[in-house]
Amino acid sequence: MTRRGDFRRLFRESFHEDDSWLEWYMERVSREDDLLTLDSVATGKVSTMLMMSRYDFMYQGRPVPSAYISCVATARAERGQGLMHRLMVRALNACAERGDAVASLIPAESRLYYLYEDFGFATVYYVDELRYTSLHVFQAAEEFAAVDAGYAMFARLEARRPCSVRHSEADFACIIDDLRLSGGFAVAVSDGGDREAMAFVDNGSDAVVTDLLATDGRAMEAVLAAVRARIGEKSLM
C-alpha cells in the first residue's frame, strides 16, 4: 500500500469526516512531504501518522517559519503502545532540524491537552463561546454594506493580529472550499473606507462562527448582522 493509501486507512479509523471531504483534503490540502509515519514492529505496516505542514508565523512584526501538526492518528489495534509518543518526538526533532521557530496544534478533545503538555506544548489562546438565540438582533450601522469575502480583505484583517499564522491565497481558497463542503460560508462587510469585517460560518443545525476578523466593534456587529440575515431562525454561536 502507498503512503497515501496508509493515510486514508488511518484517517478513516480515527476521524469522522466523510469520504468526499477526505478526498478533497488529499487532493487540495495535504502534501506527501508533510506526512510522517511510523511502522508497527509486529506487523510491519504503517501504524501511526501525522501531518507537519509549514506556515509563516508573524512574531514581533516579522515572519518566522512554523509547523502545524494535524491528522495525528494511530491504528486501533496498535494503540496504547507508545507509538504516537515516538512519532511526536521524531516530528518535533524534524521541526527543529528544518528551522521551524514554532510548532503548534489544536487538540481535538480537551483530554488531549494533558497528552501534548508532556511534549512541551502550552495553551496560548482561549476561546469563549457566546451563544445567541434566534431572537437576538445584531445592529448594523447604515454605513456598512455586504461585499465580496475575498482574500485581499482577509489578508488585511489577518495582518492586524499581532502574533498569528499568515495564510496564503491558496490557503484561503482551501478554507473557503472546506466551508462549502460542510454547507458553510463566509461573509464580509465594509464601510467603503478602512473599516471592515469578515466572518466564517459553519452552517449546521446551529450556526457557528468559527473565525471573526474585524477592524472595530461596529464592523464586527455589522458582519454578525449579515450572518444573521443568512441563517434565519437558527441559534448562533
PDB file of C-alpha atoms in Angstrom:
ATOM      1  CA  MET A   1       0.000   0.000   0.000  1.00  0.00           C
ATOM      2  CA  THR A   2       1.282   3.503  -0.806  1.00  0.00           C
ATOM      3  CA  ARG A   3       1.818   6.154   1.850  1.00  0.00           C
ATOM      4  CA  ARG A   4      -1.330   7.899   0.618  1.00  0.00           C
ATOM      5  CA  GLY A   5      -3.183   4.612   0.975  1.00  0.00           C
ATOM      6  CA  ASP A   6      -1.899   4.278   4.525  1.00  0.00           C
ATOM      7  CA  PHE A   7      -3.045   7.841   5.216  1.00  0.00           C
ATOM      8  CA  ARG A   8      -6.574   7.019   4.011  1.00  0.00           C
ATOM      9  CA  ARG A   9      -6.700   3.870   6.119  1.00  0.00           C
ATOM     10  CA  LEU A  10      -5.594   5.521   9.364  1.00  0.00           C
ATOM     11  CA  PHE A  11      -7.676   8.640   8.753  1.00  0.00           C
ATOM     12  CA  ARG A  12     -10.864   6.611   8.311  1.00  0.00           C
ATOM     13  CA  GLU A  13     -10.126   4.682  11.509  1.00  0.00           C
ATOM     14  CA  SER A  14      -9.598   7.828  13.564  1.00  0.00           C
ATOM     15  CA  PHE A  15     -11.784  10.670  12.248  1.00  0.00           C
ATOM     16  CA  HIS A  16     -15.406  11.195  11.279  1.00  0.00           C
ATOM     17  CA  GLU A  17     -15.201  13.263   8.082  1.00  0.00           C
ATOM     18  CA  ASP A  18     -16.863  11.625   5.080  1.00  0.00           C
ATOM     19  CA  ASP A  19     -15.033  10.238   2.050  1.00  0.00           C
ATOM     20  CA  SER A  20     -15.727  13.271  -0.140  1.00  0.00           C
ATOM     21  CA  TRP A  21     -14.058  15.546   2.427  1.00  0.00           C
ATOM     22  CA  LEU A  22     -11.114  13.155   2.763  1.00  0.00           C
ATOM     23  CA  GLU A  23     -10.551  13.017  -0.984  1.00  0.00           C
ATOM     24  CA  TRP A  24     -10.756  16.817  -1.189  1.00  0.00           C
ATOM     25  CA  TYR A  25      -8.236  17.149   1.647  1.00  0.00           C
ATOM     26  CA  MET A  26      -5.808  14.764  -0.009  1.00  0.00           C
ATOM     27  CA  GLU A  27      -6.161  16.461  -3.386  1.00  0.00           C
ATOM     28  CA  ARG A  28      -6.126  20.122  -2.328  1.00  0.00           C
ATOM     29  CA  VAL A  29      -4.527  20.441   1.104  1.00  0.00           C
ATOM     30  CA  SER A  30      -2.186  17.609   2.066  1.00  0.00           C
ATOM     31  CA  ARG A  31       1.375  17.261   0.813  1.00  0.00           C
ATOM     32  CA  GLU A  32       3.125  13.918   0.944  1.00  0.00           C
ATOM     33  CA  ASP A  33       6.335  15.650   2.059  1.00  0.00           C
ATOM     34  CA  ASP A  34       4.492  16.751   5.225  1.00  0.00           C
ATOM     35  CA  LEU A  35       3.416  13.212   6.166  1.00  0.00           C
ATOM     36  CA  LEU A  36       5.342  11.429   8.915  1.00  0.00           C
ATOM     37  CA  THR A  37       4.656   7.771   9.672  1.00  0.00           C
ATOM     38  CA  LEU A  38       5.841   5.005  11.947  1.00  0.00           C
ATOM     39  CA  ASP A  39       5.659   1.295  11.198  1.00  0.00           C
ATOM     40  CA  SER A  40       4.479  -1.323  13.652  1.00  0.00           C
ATOM     41  CA  VAL A  41       7.206  -3.741  14.741  1.00  0.00           C
ATOM     42  CA  ALA A  42       4.640  -6.541  14.929  1.00  0.00           C
ATOM     43  CA  THR A  43       3.005  -6.124  11.518  1.00  0.00           C
ATOM     44  CA  GLY A  44       5.466  -4.039   9.506  1.00  0.00           C
ATOM     45  CA  LYS A  45       2.567  -1.821   8.412  1.00  0.00           C
ATOM     46  CA  VAL A  46       2.228   1.903   8.980  1.00  0.00           C
ATOM     47  CA  SER A  47       0.533   2.187  12.365  1.00  0.00           C
ATOM     48  CA  THR A  48       0.903   5.859  13.291  1.00  0.00           C
ATOM     49  CA  MET A  49       0.896   9.091  11.296  1.00  0.00           C
ATOM     50  CA  LEU A  50       0.726  12.866  11.488  1.00  0.00           C
ATOM     51  CA  MET A  51       0.898  15.812   9.113  1.00  0.00           C
ATOM     52  CA  MET A  52       3.506  18.519   9.725  1.00  0.00           C
ATOM     53  CA  SER A  53       2.525  21.430   7.461  1.00  0.00           C
ATOM     54  CA  ARG A  54       4.586  24.604   7.229  1.00  0.00           C
ATOM     55  CA  TYR A  55       3.276  28.174   7.510  1.00  0.00           C
ATOM     56  CA  ASP A  56       4.668  31.635   8.097  1.00  0.00           C
ATOM     57  CA  PHE A  57       4.017  32.868  11.615  1.00  0.00           C
ATOM     58  CA  MET A  58       4.162  36.582  12.427  1.00  0.00           C
ATOM     59  CA  TYR A  59       6.108  37.217  15.617  1.00  0.00           C
ATOM     60  CA  GLN A  60       7.011  40.742  16.738  1.00  0.00           C
ATOM     61  CA  GLY A  61       6.268  42.017  13.237  1.00  0.00           C
ATOM     62  CA  ARG A  62       8.485  39.504  11.433  1.00  0.00           C
ATOM     63  CA  PRO A  63       7.570  36.243   9.684  1.00  0.00           C
ATOM     64  CA  VAL A  64       9.169  33.106  11.090  1.00  0.00           C
ATOM     65  CA  PRO A  65       8.710  29.522   9.845  1.00  0.00           C
ATOM     66  CA  SER A  66       6.315  27.362  11.840  1.00  0.00           C
ATOM     67  CA  ALA A  67       4.942  23.832  11.795  1.00  0.00           C
ATOM     68  CA  TYR A  68       1.269  22.998  12.181  1.00  0.00           C
ATOM     69  CA  ILE A  69       0.768  19.409  13.349  1.00  0.00           C
ATOM     70  CA  SER A  70      -2.523  17.729  12.419  1.00  0.00           C
ATOM     71  CA  CYS A  71      -4.143  14.398  11.479  1.00  0.00           C
ATOM     72  CA  VAL A  72      -2.491  12.667  14.428  1.00  0.00           C
ATOM     73  CA  ALA A  73      -3.733   9.082  14.311  1.00  0.00           C
ATOM     74  CA  THR A  74      -2.842   5.536  15.337  1.00  0.00           C
ATOM     75  CA  ALA A  75      -4.402   2.302  14.086  1.00  0.00           C
ATOM     76  CA  ARG A  76      -6.916   0.960  16.617  1.00  0.00           C
ATOM     77  CA  ALA A  77      -5.106  -2.342  17.056  1.00  0.00           C
ATOM     78  CA  GLU A  78      -1.807  -0.582  17.792  1.00  0.00           C
ATOM     79  CA  ARG A  79      -2.956   1.984  20.358  1.00  0.00           C
ATOM     80  CA  GLY A  80      -1.615   2.105  23.910  1.00  0.00           C
ATOM     81  CA  GLN A  81       1.922   1.030  22.942  1.00  0.00           C
ATOM     82  CA  GLY A  82       3.674   4.416  22.940  1.00  0.00           C
ATOM     83  CA  LEU A  83       3.891   4.637  19.161  1.00  0.00           C
ATOM     84  CA  MET A  84       2.409   8.121  18.983  1.00  0.00           C
ATOM     85  CA  HIS A  85       4.871   9.331  21.618  1.00  0.00           C
ATOM     86  CA  ARG A  86       7.760   8.105  19.487  1.00  0.00           C
ATOM     87  CA  LEU A  87       6.372   9.766  16.369  1.00  0.00           C
ATOM     88  CA  MET A  88       5.761  13.101  18.143  1.00  0.00           C
ATOM     89  CA  VAL A  89       9.368  13.156  19.367  1.00  0.00           C
ATOM     90  CA  ARG A  90      10.513  12.448  15.826  1.00  0.00           C
ATOM     91  CA  ALA A  91       8.257  15.198  14.452  1.00  0.00           C
ATOM     92  CA  LEU A  92       9.487  17.839  16.904  1.00  0.00           C
ATOM     93  CA  ASN A  93      13.091  16.921  16.161  1.00  0.00           C
ATOM     94  CA  ALA A  94      12.328  17.292  12.447  1.00  0.00           C
ATOM     95  CA  CYS A  95      10.791  20.728  13.127  1.00  0.00           C
ATOM     96  CA  ALA A  96      13.976  21.827  14.869  1.00  0.00           C
ATOM     97  CA  GLU A  97      16.202  20.430  12.122  1.00  0.00           C
ATOM     98  CA  ARG A  98      14.369  22.301   9.353  1.00  0.00           C
ATOM     99  CA  GLY A  99      14.442  25.557  11.316  1.00  0.00           C
ATOM    100  CA  ASP A 100      10.856  25.975  12.495  1.00  0.00           C
ATOM    101  CA  ALA A 101      10.621  28.565  15.260  1.00  0.00           C
ATOM    102  CA  VAL A 102       7.153  27.466  16.366  1.00  0.00           C
ATOM    103  CA  ALA A 103       5.251  24.170  16.405  1.00  0.00           C
ATOM    104  CA  SER A 104       1.502  24.352  17.020  1.00  0.00           C
ATOM    105  CA  LEU A 105      -1.542  22.110  17.073  1.00  0.00           C
ATOM    106  CA  ILE A 106      -5.209  22.189  18.066  1.00  0.00           C
ATOM    107  CA  PRO A 107      -6.230  19.208  20.245  1.00  0.00           C
ATOM    108  CA  ALA A 108      -9.462  17.602  19.039  1.00  0.00           C
ATOM    109  CA  GLU A 109     -10.617  16.891  22.610  1.00  0.00           C
ATOM    110  CA  SER A 110      -9.950  18.525  25.969  1.00  0.00           C
ATOM    111  CA  ARG A 111      -8.398  15.338  27.386  1.00  0.00           C
ATOM    112  CA  LEU A 112      -5.609  15.573  24.790  1.00  0.00           C
ATOM    113  CA  TYR A 113      -4.283  18.829  26.257  1.00  0.00           C
ATOM    114  CA  TYR A 114      -2.618  16.805  29.011  1.00  0.00           C
ATOM    115  CA  LEU A 115      -1.041  14.464  26.464  1.00  0.00           C
ATOM    116  CA  TYR A 116       0.530  17.294  24.465  1.00  0.00           C
ATOM    117  CA  GLU A 117       1.747  19.092  27.599  1.00  0.00           C
ATOM    118  CA  ASP A 118       4.181  16.187  28.003  1.00  0.00           C
ATOM    119  CA  PHE A 119       5.877  17.337  24.797  1.00  0.00           C
ATOM    120  CA  GLY A 120       6.208  20.955  25.950  1.00  0.00           C
ATOM    121  CA  PHE A 121       3.074  22.376  24.333  1.00  0.00           C
ATOM    122  CA  ALA A 122       1.221  25.076  26.257  1.00  0.00           C
ATOM    123  CA  THR A 123      -2.133  26.762  25.752  1.00  0.00           C
ATOM    124  CA  VAL A 124      -1.549  30.113  24.040  1.00  0.00           C
ATOM    125  CA  TYR A 125      -5.115  31.276  23.496  1.00  0.00           C
ATOM    126  CA  TYR A 126      -8.538  30.582  24.907  1.00  0.00           C
ATOM    127  CA  VAL A 127     -11.952  30.616  23.250  1.00  0.00           C
ATOM    128  CA  ASP A 128     -15.039  31.998  24.923  1.00  0.00           C
ATOM    129  CA  GLU A 129     -18.240  30.611  23.437  1.00  0.00           C
ATOM    130  CA  LEU A 130     -21.003  33.204  23.102  1.00  0.00           C
ATOM    131  CA  ARG A 131     -24.449  31.838  22.325  1.00  0.00           C
ATOM    132  CA  TYR A 132     -27.339  33.819  20.848  1.00  0.00           C
ATOM    133  CA  THR A 133     -30.887  32.617  20.325  1.00  0.00           C
ATOM    134  CA  SER A 134     -32.865  33.333  17.173  1.00  0.00           C
ATOM    135  CA  LEU A 135     -34.403  36.310  18.993  1.00  0.00           C
ATOM    136  CA  HIS A 136     -31.135  38.201  19.173  1.00  0.00           C
ATOM    137  CA  VAL A 137     -30.845  41.011  16.632  1.00  0.00           C
ATOM    138  CA  PHE A 138     -27.447  42.375  15.658  1.00  0.00           C
ATOM    139  CA  GLN A 139     -27.492  46.071  14.762  1.00  0.00           C
ATOM    140  CA  ALA A 140     -25.675  47.004  11.564  1.00  0.00           C
ATOM    141  CA  ALA A 141     -24.694  50.667  11.164  1.00  0.00           C
ATOM    142  CA  GLU A 142     -26.032  52.191   7.957  1.00  0.00           C
ATOM    143  CA  GLU A 143     -22.584  52.889   6.535  1.00  0.00           C
ATOM    144  CA  PHE A 144     -21.757  49.167   6.264  1.00  0.00           C
ATOM    145  CA  ALA A 145     -22.691  47.097   3.235  1.00  0.00           C
ATOM    146  CA  ALA A 146     -22.077  43.492   2.214  1.00  0.00           C
ATOM    147  CA  VAL A 147     -19.040  42.984  -0.026  1.00  0.00           C
ATOM    148  CA  ASP A 148     -17.200  40.035  -1.535  1.00  0.00           C
ATOM    149  CA  ALA A 149     -15.447  37.901   1.072  1.00  0.00           C
ATOM    150  CA  GLY A 150     -12.162  37.775  -0.810  1.00  0.00           C
ATOM    151  CA  TYR A 151      -8.530  37.166   0.003  1.00  0.00           C
ATOM    152  CA  ALA A 152      -7.420  40.804  -0.117  1.00  0.00           C
ATOM    153  CA  MET A 153      -9.679  41.736   2.808  1.00  0.00           C
ATOM    154  CA  PHE A 154      -8.800  38.552   4.663  1.00  0.00           C
ATOM    155  CA  ALA A 155      -5.069  39.303   4.364  1.00  0.00           C
ATOM    156  CA  ARG A 156      -5.553  42.868   5.633  1.00  0.00           C
ATOM    157  CA  LEU A 157      -7.567  41.726   8.631  1.00  0.00           C
ATOM    158  CA  GLU A 158      -5.255  38.831   9.454  1.00  0.00           C
ATOM    159  CA  ALA A 159      -2.283  41.221   9.364  1.00  0.00           C
ATOM    160  CA  ARG A 160      -3.885  43.163  12.225  1.00  0.00           C
ATOM    161  CA  ARG A 161      -3.357  40.210  14.527  1.00  0.00           C
ATOM    162  CA  PRO A 162      -0.033  40.829  16.254  1.00  0.00           C
ATOM    163  CA  CYS A 163       1.012  37.201  16.674  1.00  0.00           C
ATOM    164  CA  SER A 164      -0.557  34.604  14.393  1.00  0.00           C
ATOM    165  CA  VAL A 165      -0.265  32.381  11.349  1.00  0.00           C
ATOM    166  CA  ARG A 166      -0.330  34.087   7.955  1.00  0.00           C
ATOM    167  CA  HIS A 167      -2.306  32.252   5.273  1.00  0.00           C
ATOM    168  CA  SER A 168      -1.535  32.438   1.562  1.00  0.00           C
ATOM    169  CA  GLU A 169      -4.134  32.984  -1.144  1.00  0.00           C
ATOM    170  CA  ALA A 170      -4.047  29.236  -1.848  1.00  0.00           C
ATOM    171  CA  ASP A 171      -4.639  28.553   1.863  1.00  0.00           C
ATOM    172  CA  PHE A 172      -7.609  30.943   1.802  1.00  0.00           C
ATOM    173  CA  ALA A 173      -9.117  29.128  -1.188  1.00  0.00           C
ATOM    174  CA  CYS A 174      -8.878  25.864   0.775  1.00  0.00           C
ATOM    175  CA  ILE A 175     -10.558  27.475   3.798  1.00  0.00           C
ATOM    176  CA  ILE A 176     -13.483  28.573   1.613  1.00  0.00           C
ATOM    177  CA  ASP A 177     -13.730  25.156  -0.063  1.00  0.00           C
ATOM    178  CA  ASP A 178     -13.724  23.441   3.336  1.00  0.00           C
ATOM    179  CA  LEU A 179     -16.603  25.638   4.497  1.00  0.00           C
ATOM    180  CA  ARG A 180     -18.642  24.945   1.376  1.00  0.00           C
ATOM    181  CA  LEU A 181     -18.172  21.190   1.670  1.00  0.00           C
ATOM    182  CA  SER A 182     -19.945  21.312   5.038  1.00  0.00           C
ATOM    183  CA  GLY A 183     -22.628  23.805   3.962  1.00  0.00           C
ATOM    184  CA  GLY A 184     -20.835  26.792   5.473  1.00  0.00           C
ATOM    185  CA  PHE A 185     -20.000  30.194   4.046  1.00  0.00           C
ATOM    186  CA  ALA A 186     -18.002  33.388   4.534  1.00  0.00           C
ATOM    187  CA  VAL A 187     -19.489  36.885   4.678  1.00  0.00           C
ATOM    188  CA  ALA A 188     -17.860  40.318   4.688  1.00  0.00           C
ATOM    189  CA  VAL A 189     -18.896  43.927   5.173  1.00  0.00           C
ATOM    190  CA  SER A 190     -17.195  47.274   4.587  1.00  0.00           C
ATOM    191  CA  ASP A 191     -17.986  50.951   5.091  1.00  0.00           C
ATOM    192  CA  GLY A 192     -16.181  51.748   1.827  1.00  0.00           C
ATOM    193  CA  GLY A 193     -13.180  53.036   3.749  1.00  0.00           C
ATOM    194  CA  ASP A 194     -10.881  51.389   6.245  1.00  0.00           C
ATOM    195  CA  ARG A 195     -13.496  49.710   8.451  1.00  0.00           C
ATOM    196  CA  GLU A 196     -14.356  46.139   7.522  1.00  0.00           C
ATOM    197  CA  ALA A 197     -15.059  42.699   8.930  1.00  0.00           C
ATOM    198  CA  MET A 198     -15.275  39.077   7.821  1.00  0.00           C
ATOM    199  CA  ALA A 199     -16.887  36.003   9.399  1.00  0.00           C
ATOM    200  CA  PHE A 200     -16.553  32.301   8.601  1.00  0.00           C
ATOM    201  CA  VAL A 201     -19.638  30.254   9.421  1.00  0.00           C
ATOM    202  CA  ASP A 202     -20.152  26.517   9.865  1.00  0.00           C
ATOM    203  CA  ASN A 203     -23.839  26.312   8.990  1.00  0.00           C
ATOM    204  CA  GLY A 204     -25.148  23.091  10.504  1.00  0.00           C
ATOM    205  CA  SER A 205     -28.150  22.547  12.763  1.00  0.00           C
ATOM    206  CA  ASP A 206     -26.854  25.632  14.565  1.00  0.00           C
ATOM    207  CA  ALA A 207     -24.697  28.315  13.003  1.00  0.00           C
ATOM    208  CA  VAL A 208     -21.172  28.521  14.433  1.00  0.00           C
ATOM    209  CA  VAL A 209     -18.879  31.437  13.637  1.00  0.00           C
ATOM    210  CA  THR A 210     -15.522  29.686  13.542  1.00  0.00           C
ATOM    211  CA  ASP A 211     -13.484  32.851  12.939  1.00  0.00           C
ATOM    212  CA  LEU A 212     -14.307  36.537  13.119  1.00  0.00           C
ATOM    213  CA  LEU A 213     -11.973  39.307  11.963  1.00  0.00           C
ATOM    214  CA  ALA A 214     -12.866  42.979  12.268  1.00  0.00           C
ATOM    215  CA  THR A 215     -11.286  46.407  12.441  1.00  0.00           C
ATOM    216  CA  ASP A 216     -13.565  47.508  15.305  1.00  0.00           C
ATOM    217  CA  GLY A 217     -16.704  46.697  17.265  1.00  0.00           C
ATOM    218  CA  ARG A 218     -19.126  48.401  14.862  1.00  0.00           C
ATOM    219  CA  ALA A 219     -17.729  46.428  11.919  1.00  0.00           C
ATOM    220  CA  MET A 220     -17.996  43.228  13.963  1.00  0.00           C
ATOM    221  CA  GLU A 221     -21.634  43.927  14.789  1.00  0.00           C
ATOM    222  CA  ALA A 222     -22.348  44.637  11.118  1.00  0.00           C
ATOM    223  CA  VAL A 223     -20.866  41.368   9.888  1.00  0.00           C
ATOM    224  CA  LEU A 224     -22.786  39.430  12.554  1.00  0.00           C
ATOM    225  CA  ALA A 225     -25.960  41.128  11.289  1.00  0.00           C
ATOM    226  CA  ALA A 226     -25.049  39.832   7.818  1.00  0.00           C
ATOM    227  CA  VAL A 227     -24.602  36.340   9.278  1.00  0.00           C
ATOM    228  CA  ARG A 228     -27.994  36.574  10.977  1.00  0.00           C
ATOM    229  CA  ALA A 229     -29.579  37.535   7.636  1.00  0.00           C
ATOM    230  CA  ARG A 230     -28.132  34.365   6.083  1.00  0.00           C
ATOM    231  CA  ILE A 231     -29.004  31.863   8.811  1.00  0.00           C
ATOM    232  CA  GLY A 232     -32.574  32.942   9.549  1.00  0.00           C
ATOM    233  CA  GLU A 233     -34.046  31.494  12.754  1.00  0.00           C
ATOM    234  CA  LYS A 234     -31.078  29.339  13.783  1.00  0.00           C
ATOM    235  CA  SER A 235     -29.289  29.911  17.051  1.00  0.00           C
ATOM    236  CA  LEU A 236     -25.807  31.379  16.674  1.00  0.00           C
ATOM    237  CA  MET A 237     -22.594  30.568  18.474  1.00  0.00           C
TER     238      MET A 237
END
